[in-house]
Coordinates of C-alpha atoms and ligand atoms in Angstrom, one line a residue:
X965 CA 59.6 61.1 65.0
X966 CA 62.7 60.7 67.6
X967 CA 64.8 58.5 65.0
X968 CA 64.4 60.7 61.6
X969 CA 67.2 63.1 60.8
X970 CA 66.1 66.6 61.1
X971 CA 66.5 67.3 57.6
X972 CA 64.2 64.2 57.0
X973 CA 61.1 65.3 59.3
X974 CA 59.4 66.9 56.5
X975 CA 59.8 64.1 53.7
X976 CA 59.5 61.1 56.5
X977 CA 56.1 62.4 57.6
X978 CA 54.7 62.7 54.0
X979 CA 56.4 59.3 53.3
X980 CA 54.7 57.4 56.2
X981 CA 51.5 59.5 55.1
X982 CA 51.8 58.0 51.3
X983 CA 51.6 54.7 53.1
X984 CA 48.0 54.7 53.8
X985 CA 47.2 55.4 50.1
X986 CA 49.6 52.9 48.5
X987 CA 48.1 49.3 48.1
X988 CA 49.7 46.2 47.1
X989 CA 53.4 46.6 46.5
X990 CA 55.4 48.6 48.9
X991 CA 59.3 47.8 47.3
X992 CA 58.8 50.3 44.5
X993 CA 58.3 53.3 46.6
X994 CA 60.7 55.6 46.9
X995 CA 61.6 56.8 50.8
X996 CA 63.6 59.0 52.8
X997 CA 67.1 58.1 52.5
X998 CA 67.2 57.3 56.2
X999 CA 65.6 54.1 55.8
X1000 CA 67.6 52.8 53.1
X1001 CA 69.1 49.4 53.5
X1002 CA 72.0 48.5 51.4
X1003 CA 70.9 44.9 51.4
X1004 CA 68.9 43.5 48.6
X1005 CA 65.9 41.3 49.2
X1006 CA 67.9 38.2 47.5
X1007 CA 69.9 38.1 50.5
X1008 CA 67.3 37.3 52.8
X1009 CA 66.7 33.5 52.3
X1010 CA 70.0 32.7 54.2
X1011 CA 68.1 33.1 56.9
X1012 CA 66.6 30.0 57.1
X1013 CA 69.9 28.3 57.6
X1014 CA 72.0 31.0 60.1
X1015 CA 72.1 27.9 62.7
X1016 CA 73.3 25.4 60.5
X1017 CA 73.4 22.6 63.2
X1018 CA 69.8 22.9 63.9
X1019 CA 69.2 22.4 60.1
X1020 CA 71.7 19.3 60.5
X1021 CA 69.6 17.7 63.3
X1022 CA 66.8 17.1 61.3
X1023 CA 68.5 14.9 58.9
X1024 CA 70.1 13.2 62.0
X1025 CA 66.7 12.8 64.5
X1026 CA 66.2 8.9 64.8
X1027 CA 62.0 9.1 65.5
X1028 CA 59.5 10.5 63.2
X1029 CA 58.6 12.7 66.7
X1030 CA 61.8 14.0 67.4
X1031 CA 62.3 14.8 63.5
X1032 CA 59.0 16.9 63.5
X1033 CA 60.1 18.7 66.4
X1034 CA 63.7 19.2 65.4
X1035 CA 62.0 20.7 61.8
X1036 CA 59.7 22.8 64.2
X1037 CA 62.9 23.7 66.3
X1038 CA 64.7 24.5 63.3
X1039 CA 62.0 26.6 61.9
X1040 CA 61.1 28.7 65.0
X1041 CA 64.7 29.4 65.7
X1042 CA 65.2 31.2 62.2
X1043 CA 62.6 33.8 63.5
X1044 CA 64.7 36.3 65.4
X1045 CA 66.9 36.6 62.2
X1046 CA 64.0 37.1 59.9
X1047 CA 63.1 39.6 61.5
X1048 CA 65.0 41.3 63.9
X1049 CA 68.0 41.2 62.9
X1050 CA 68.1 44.6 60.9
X1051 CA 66.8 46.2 64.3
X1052 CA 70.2 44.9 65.9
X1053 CA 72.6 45.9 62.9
X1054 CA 71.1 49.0 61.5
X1055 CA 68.8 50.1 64.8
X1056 CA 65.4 49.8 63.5
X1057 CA 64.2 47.6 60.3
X1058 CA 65.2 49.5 56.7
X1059 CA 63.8 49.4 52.9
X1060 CA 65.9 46.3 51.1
X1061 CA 67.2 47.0 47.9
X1062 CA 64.4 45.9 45.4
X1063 CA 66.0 42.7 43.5
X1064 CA 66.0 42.6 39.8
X1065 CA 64.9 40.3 37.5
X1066 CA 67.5 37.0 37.5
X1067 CA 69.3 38.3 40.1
X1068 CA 71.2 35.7 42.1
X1069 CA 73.1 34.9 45.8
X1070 CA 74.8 31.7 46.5
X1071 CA 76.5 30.8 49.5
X1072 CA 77.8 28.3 51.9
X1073 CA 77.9 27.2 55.4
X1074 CA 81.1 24.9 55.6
X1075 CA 81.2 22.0 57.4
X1076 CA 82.3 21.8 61.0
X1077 CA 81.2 19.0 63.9
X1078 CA 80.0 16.5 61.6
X1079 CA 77.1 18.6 60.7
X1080 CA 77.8 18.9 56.7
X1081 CA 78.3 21.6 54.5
X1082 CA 75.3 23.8 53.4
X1083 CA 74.7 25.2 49.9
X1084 CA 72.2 28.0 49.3
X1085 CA 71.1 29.6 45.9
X1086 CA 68.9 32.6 45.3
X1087 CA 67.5 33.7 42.6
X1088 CA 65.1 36.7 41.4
X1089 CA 62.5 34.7 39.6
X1090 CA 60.0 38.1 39.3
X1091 CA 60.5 41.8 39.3
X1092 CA 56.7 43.0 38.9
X1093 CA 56.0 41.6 41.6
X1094 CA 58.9 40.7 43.4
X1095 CA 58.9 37.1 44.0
X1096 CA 62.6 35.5 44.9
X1097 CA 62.8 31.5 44.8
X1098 CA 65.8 29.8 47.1
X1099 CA 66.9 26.2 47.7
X1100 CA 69.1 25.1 50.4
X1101 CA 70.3 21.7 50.7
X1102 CA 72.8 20.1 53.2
X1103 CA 73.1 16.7 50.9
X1104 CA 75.1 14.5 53.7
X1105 CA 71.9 14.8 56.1
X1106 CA 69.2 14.5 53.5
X1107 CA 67.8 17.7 53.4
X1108 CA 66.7 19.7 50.8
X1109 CA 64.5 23.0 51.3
X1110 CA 62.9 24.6 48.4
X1111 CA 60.5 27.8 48.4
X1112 CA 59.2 31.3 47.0
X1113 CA 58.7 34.5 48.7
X1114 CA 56.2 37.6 47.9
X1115 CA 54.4 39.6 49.5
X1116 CA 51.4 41.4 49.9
X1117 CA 51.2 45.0 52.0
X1118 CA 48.4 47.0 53.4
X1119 CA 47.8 49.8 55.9
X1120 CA 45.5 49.8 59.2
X1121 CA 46.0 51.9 62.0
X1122 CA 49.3 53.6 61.4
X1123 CA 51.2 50.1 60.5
X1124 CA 52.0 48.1 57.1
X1125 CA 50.3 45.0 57.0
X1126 CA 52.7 42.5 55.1
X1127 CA 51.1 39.1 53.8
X1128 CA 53.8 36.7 52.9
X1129 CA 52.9 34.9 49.5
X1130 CA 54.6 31.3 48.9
X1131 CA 55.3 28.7 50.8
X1132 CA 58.6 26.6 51.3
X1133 CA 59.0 22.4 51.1
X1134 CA 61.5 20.4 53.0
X1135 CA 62.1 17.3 51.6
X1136 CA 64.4 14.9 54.1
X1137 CA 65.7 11.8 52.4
X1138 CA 65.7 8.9 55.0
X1139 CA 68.7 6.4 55.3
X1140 CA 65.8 4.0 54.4
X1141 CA 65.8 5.6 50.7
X1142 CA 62.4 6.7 51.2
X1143 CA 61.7 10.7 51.5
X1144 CA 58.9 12.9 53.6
X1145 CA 58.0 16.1 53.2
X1146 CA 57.1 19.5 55.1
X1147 CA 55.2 22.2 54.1
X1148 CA 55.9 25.4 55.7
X1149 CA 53.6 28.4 55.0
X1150 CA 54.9 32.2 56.5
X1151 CA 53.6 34.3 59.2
X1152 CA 51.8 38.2 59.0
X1153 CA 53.5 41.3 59.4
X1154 CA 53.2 44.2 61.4
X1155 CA 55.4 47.2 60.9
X1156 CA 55.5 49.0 63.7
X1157 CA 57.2 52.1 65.0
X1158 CA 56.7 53.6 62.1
X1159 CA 55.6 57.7 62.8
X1160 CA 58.8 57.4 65.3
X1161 CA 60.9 57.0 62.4
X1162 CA 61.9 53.3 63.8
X1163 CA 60.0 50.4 62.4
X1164 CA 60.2 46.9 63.6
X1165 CA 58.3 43.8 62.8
X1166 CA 56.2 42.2 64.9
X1167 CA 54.4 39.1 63.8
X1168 CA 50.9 38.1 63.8
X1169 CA 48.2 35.6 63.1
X1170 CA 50.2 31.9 62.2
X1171 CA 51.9 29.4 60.2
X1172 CA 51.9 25.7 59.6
X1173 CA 54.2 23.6 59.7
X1174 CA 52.9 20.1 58.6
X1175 CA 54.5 16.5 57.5
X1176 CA 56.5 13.8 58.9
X1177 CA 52.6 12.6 60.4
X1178 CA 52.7 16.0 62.3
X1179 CA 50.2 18.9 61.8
X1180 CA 51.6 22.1 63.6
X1181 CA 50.0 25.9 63.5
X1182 CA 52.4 28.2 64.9
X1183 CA 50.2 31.4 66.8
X1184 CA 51.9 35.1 66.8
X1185 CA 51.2 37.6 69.1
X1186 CA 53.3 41.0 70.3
X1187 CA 53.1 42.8 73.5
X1188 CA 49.6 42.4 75.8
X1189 CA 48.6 39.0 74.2
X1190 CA 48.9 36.0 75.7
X1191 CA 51.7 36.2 77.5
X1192 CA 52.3 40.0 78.1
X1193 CA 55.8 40.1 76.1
X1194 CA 56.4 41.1 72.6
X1195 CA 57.6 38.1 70.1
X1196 CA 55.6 35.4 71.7
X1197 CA 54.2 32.5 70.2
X1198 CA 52.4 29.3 70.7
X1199 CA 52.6 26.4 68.9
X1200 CA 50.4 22.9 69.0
X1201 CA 51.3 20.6 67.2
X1202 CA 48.8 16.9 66.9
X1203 CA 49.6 13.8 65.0
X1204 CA 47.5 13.8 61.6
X1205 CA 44.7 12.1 62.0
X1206 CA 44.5 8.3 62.0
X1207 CA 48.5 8.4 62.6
X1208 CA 48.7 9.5 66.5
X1209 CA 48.7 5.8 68.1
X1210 CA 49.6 7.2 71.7
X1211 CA 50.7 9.9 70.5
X1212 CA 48.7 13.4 72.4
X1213 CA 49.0 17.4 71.3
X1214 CA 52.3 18.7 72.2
X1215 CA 52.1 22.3 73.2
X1216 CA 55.2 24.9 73.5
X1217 CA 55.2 28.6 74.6
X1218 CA 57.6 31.5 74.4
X1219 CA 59.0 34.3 72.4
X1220 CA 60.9 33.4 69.2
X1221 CA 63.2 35.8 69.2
X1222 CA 64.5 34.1 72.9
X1223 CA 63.6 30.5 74.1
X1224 CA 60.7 28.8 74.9
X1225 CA 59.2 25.9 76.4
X1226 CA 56.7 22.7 76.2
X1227 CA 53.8 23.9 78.1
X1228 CA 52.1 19.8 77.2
X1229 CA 53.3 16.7 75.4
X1230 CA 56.7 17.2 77.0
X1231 CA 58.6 19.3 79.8
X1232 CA 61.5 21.6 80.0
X1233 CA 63.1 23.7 77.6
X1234 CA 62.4 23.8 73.8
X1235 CA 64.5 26.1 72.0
X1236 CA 67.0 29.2 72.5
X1237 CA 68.6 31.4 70.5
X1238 CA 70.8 33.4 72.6
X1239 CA 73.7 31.9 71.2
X1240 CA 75.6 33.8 68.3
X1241 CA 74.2 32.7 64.7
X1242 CA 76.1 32.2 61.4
X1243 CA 75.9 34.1 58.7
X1244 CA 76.4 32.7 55.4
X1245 CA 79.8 33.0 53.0
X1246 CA 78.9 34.7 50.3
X1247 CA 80.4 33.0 46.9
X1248 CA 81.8 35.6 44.5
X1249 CA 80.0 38.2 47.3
X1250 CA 81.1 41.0 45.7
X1251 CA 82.7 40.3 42.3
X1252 CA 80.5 39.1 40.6
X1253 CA 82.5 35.8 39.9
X1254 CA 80.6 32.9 37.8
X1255 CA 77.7 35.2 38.4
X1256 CA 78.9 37.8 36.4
X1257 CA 76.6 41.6 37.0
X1258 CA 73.7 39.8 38.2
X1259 CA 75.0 38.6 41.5
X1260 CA 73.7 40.9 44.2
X1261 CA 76.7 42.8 45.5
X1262 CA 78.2 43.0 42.1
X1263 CA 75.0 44.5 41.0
X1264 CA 74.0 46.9 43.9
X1265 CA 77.6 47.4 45.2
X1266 CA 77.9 51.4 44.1
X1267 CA 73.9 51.9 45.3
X1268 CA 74.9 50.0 48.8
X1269 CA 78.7 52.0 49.1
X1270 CA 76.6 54.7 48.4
X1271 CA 74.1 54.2 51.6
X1272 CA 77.0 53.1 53.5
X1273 CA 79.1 56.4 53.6
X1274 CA 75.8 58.4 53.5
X1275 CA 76.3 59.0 50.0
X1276 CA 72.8 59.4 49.0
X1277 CA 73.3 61.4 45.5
X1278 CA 75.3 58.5 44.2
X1279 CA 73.2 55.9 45.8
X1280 CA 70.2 57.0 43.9
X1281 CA 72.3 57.8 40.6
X1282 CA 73.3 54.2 40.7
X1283 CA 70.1 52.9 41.2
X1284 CA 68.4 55.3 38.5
X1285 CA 71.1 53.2 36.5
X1286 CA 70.4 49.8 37.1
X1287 CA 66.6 50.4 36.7
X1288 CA 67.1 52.2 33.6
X1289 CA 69.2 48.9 31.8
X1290 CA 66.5 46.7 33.9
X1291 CA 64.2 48.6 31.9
X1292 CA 65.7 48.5 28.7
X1293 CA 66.5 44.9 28.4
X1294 CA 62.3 44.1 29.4
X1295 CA 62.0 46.8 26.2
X1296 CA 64.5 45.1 24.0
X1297 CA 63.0 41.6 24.6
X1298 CA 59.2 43.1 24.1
X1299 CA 60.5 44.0 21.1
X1300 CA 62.1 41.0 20.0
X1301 CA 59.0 39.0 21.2
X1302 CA 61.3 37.2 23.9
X1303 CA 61.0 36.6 27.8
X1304 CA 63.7 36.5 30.5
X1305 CA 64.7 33.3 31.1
X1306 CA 65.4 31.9 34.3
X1307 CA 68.8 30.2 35.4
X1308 CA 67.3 27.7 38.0
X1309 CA 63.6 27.3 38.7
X1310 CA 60.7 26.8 36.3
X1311 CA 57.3 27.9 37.2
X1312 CA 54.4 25.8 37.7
X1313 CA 51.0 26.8 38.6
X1314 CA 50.2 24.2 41.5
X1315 CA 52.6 22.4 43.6
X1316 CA 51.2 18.7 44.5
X1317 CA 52.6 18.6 47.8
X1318 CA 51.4 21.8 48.9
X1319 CA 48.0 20.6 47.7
X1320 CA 48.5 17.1 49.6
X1321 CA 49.8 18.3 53.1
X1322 CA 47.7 21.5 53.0
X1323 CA 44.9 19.7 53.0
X1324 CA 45.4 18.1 56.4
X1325 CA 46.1 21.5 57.8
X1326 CA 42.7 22.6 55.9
X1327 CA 44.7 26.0 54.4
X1328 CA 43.5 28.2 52.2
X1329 CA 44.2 28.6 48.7
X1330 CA 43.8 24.6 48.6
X1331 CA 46.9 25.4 46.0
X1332 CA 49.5 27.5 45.5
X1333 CA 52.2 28.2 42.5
X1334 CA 56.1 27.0 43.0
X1335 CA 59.1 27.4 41.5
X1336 CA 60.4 24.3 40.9
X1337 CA 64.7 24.1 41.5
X1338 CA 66.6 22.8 38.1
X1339 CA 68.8 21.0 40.2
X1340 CA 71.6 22.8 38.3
X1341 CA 74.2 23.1 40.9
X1342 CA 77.0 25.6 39.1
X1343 CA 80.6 24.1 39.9
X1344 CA 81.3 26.1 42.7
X1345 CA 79.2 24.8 44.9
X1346 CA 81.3 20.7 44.2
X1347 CA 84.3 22.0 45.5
Ligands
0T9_2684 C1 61.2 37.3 53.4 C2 61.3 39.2 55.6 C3 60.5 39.6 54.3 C4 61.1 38.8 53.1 C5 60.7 41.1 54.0 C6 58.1 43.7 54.2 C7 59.6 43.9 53.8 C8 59.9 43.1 52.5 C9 59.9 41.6 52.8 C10 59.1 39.2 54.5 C11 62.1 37.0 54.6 O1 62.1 35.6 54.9 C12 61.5 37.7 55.8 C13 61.7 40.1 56.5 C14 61.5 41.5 56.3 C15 60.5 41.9 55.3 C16 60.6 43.4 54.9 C17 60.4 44.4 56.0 C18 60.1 45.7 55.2 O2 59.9 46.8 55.7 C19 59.9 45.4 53.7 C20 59.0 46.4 53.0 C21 58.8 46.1 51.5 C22 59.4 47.8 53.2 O3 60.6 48.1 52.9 C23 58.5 48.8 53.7 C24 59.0 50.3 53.8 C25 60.0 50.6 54.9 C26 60.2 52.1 54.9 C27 59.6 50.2 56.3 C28 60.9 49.9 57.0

């Protein structure tokens, strides 16, 4: 492998080789320090809302069309910073931190142009297996997204295989009063690159995006597909049944981690990301603040200074810590016959609109679990 540290041949080699064997859950695996990211996974959800503006436009589209399409816009244009954005900060992707139980991010994307200010709030609803629940809401234009994240990993032909588990809603309240819903489900993963010492995702299969009288599937492919290029994608997108009037298919083409445009249904361009993204402001990033030791960087802040100045002995002291107390207080509360209690989301076992807009996009499970948001703002999100 070109990109593994000399030192780190030996153990990189028998890491990628433990791959194969492993089944299930990858984020407990211990690997060559190399790889080590000093992000956790509860950072991640700020993803969906790095080009705040595009968010915005939904809540300001004036035709259920252009509202579909500006969710679809939206959607496809949060794909180059879900995953490849370690690839341009840290030269390949890298092993997140694995969250801990109730750990929490909250952040903001002020307001600027008339597009509204953006809250976000994370929280680690599930340790074994990881599962991290987010809501983001920009109130002034309506919108309100609410979903879970897990996955599930495999190995075929020298790459991990990542299927996403959950599924995210976007409810858009209507000056009318009246609300609609989407239901966004998550594409495959292929980790690639991988005996070179320098993975990168590519993405596979597809994803729906269906509501607003719009049913959309969302097509991956990488490199020698259909269009040659790595990152490409293909979405169609028909009016549900019964709904179309004169409406027809809308087809757009490109690569998501670039532009691309309508192919049918319309002309020209569609979206673009080459222009520079936001990342969120991090509330208390750092210190903790209302958080207290469960925020993120409070929490993994000596494990990521560690990983940062190359520090690996303290980085894997630290994090020998935090598991240790992690593991302690899930001993103390099997002791005491308690549970953990989450601070923002309740579980449920179906979630109605999944069931009801899946349906039209026939997906399988005809049901999946949510998390459903408290709608327990802290103060620091009303200033
Ligand atoms: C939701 C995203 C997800 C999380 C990450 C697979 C992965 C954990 C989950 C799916 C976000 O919306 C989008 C982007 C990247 C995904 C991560 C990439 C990755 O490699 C990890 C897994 C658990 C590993 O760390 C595998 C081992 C590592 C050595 C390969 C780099």
């Amino acid at each position: 492998g070109e990109a593994v540290p000399a030192a780190q041949r030996g153990s990189w080699t028998s890491f990628v080789k433990s791959l194969a064997s492993m089944s299930g859950d990858l984020s407990s695996m211990t690997a060559p320090s190399f790889i080590l990211s000093p992000t956790s996974l509860t950072e991640f959800p700020a993803y969906w809302c790095e080009r705040p503006e595009l968010f915005a436009a939904i809540g300001d589209a004036q035709t259920p069309e252009k509202r579909y399409l500006a969710v679809v816009e939206w959607f496809i244009s949060t794909l180059k910073g879900q995953y490849t954005s370690r690839n341009e900060s840290m030269g390949s992707e890298k092993k997140p931190l694995n969250p801990a139980l109730g750990e929490l991010f909250y952040g903001t994307w002020p307001d600027k142009n008339g597009r509204g200010k953006t809250n976000l709030l994370v929280e680690q609803v599930s340790h074994h297996p990881p599962i991290t629940a987010y809501v983001i809401e920009n109130a002034s234009k309506g919108l309100k997204l609410v979903g879970h994240n897990a996955q599930k990993t495999s190995f075929s032909t020298g790459s991990i295989i990542v299927k996403q588990l959950g599924h995210a809603v976007l409810t858009v309240k209507l000056p009318s009063g009246s609300t609609e819903e989407y239901l966004l489900t998550l594409p495959r993963l292929r980790i690639e690159g991988l005996w070179y010492g320098s993975p990168y995702i590519e993405l596979t299969d597809h994803s729906n995006i269906v509501g607003g009288g719009w049913v959309g599937s969302v097509e991956y492919k990488g490199k020698g597909y259909f269009s040659g290029k790595a990152h490409s994608f293909k979405a169609t997108l028909n009016p549900q049944p019964g709904m179309g009037g004169a409406h027809k298919e809308i087809v757009i083409e490109g690569q998501w981690n670039t532009d691309s445009h309508f192919v049918s249904g319309g002309s020209g361009p569609f979206h673009n990301v080459s222009t520079p993204k936001e990342e969120v402001h991090a509330i208390g990033g750092g210190t903790g603040g209302e958080m207290g030791p469960m925020e993120t960087r409070e929490l993994w802040k000596l494990v990521a200074k560690g990983i940062r100045e190359n520090d690996f002995d303290s980085a894997s002291r630290e994090k020998s810590r935090i598991e240790n107390e992690q593991r302690q207080l899930r001993k103390e509360e099997a002791d005491k016959g308690t549970t953990w209690e989450l601070k923002h989301f309740k579980h449920s076992e179906s979630d109605p609109i999944y069931e009801h807009l899946g349906k039209l996009a026939k997906l399988t499970p005809p049901t999946e679990d949510m998390y459903v948001f408290q709608e327990n703002w802290p103060e620091t999100f009303k200033a």
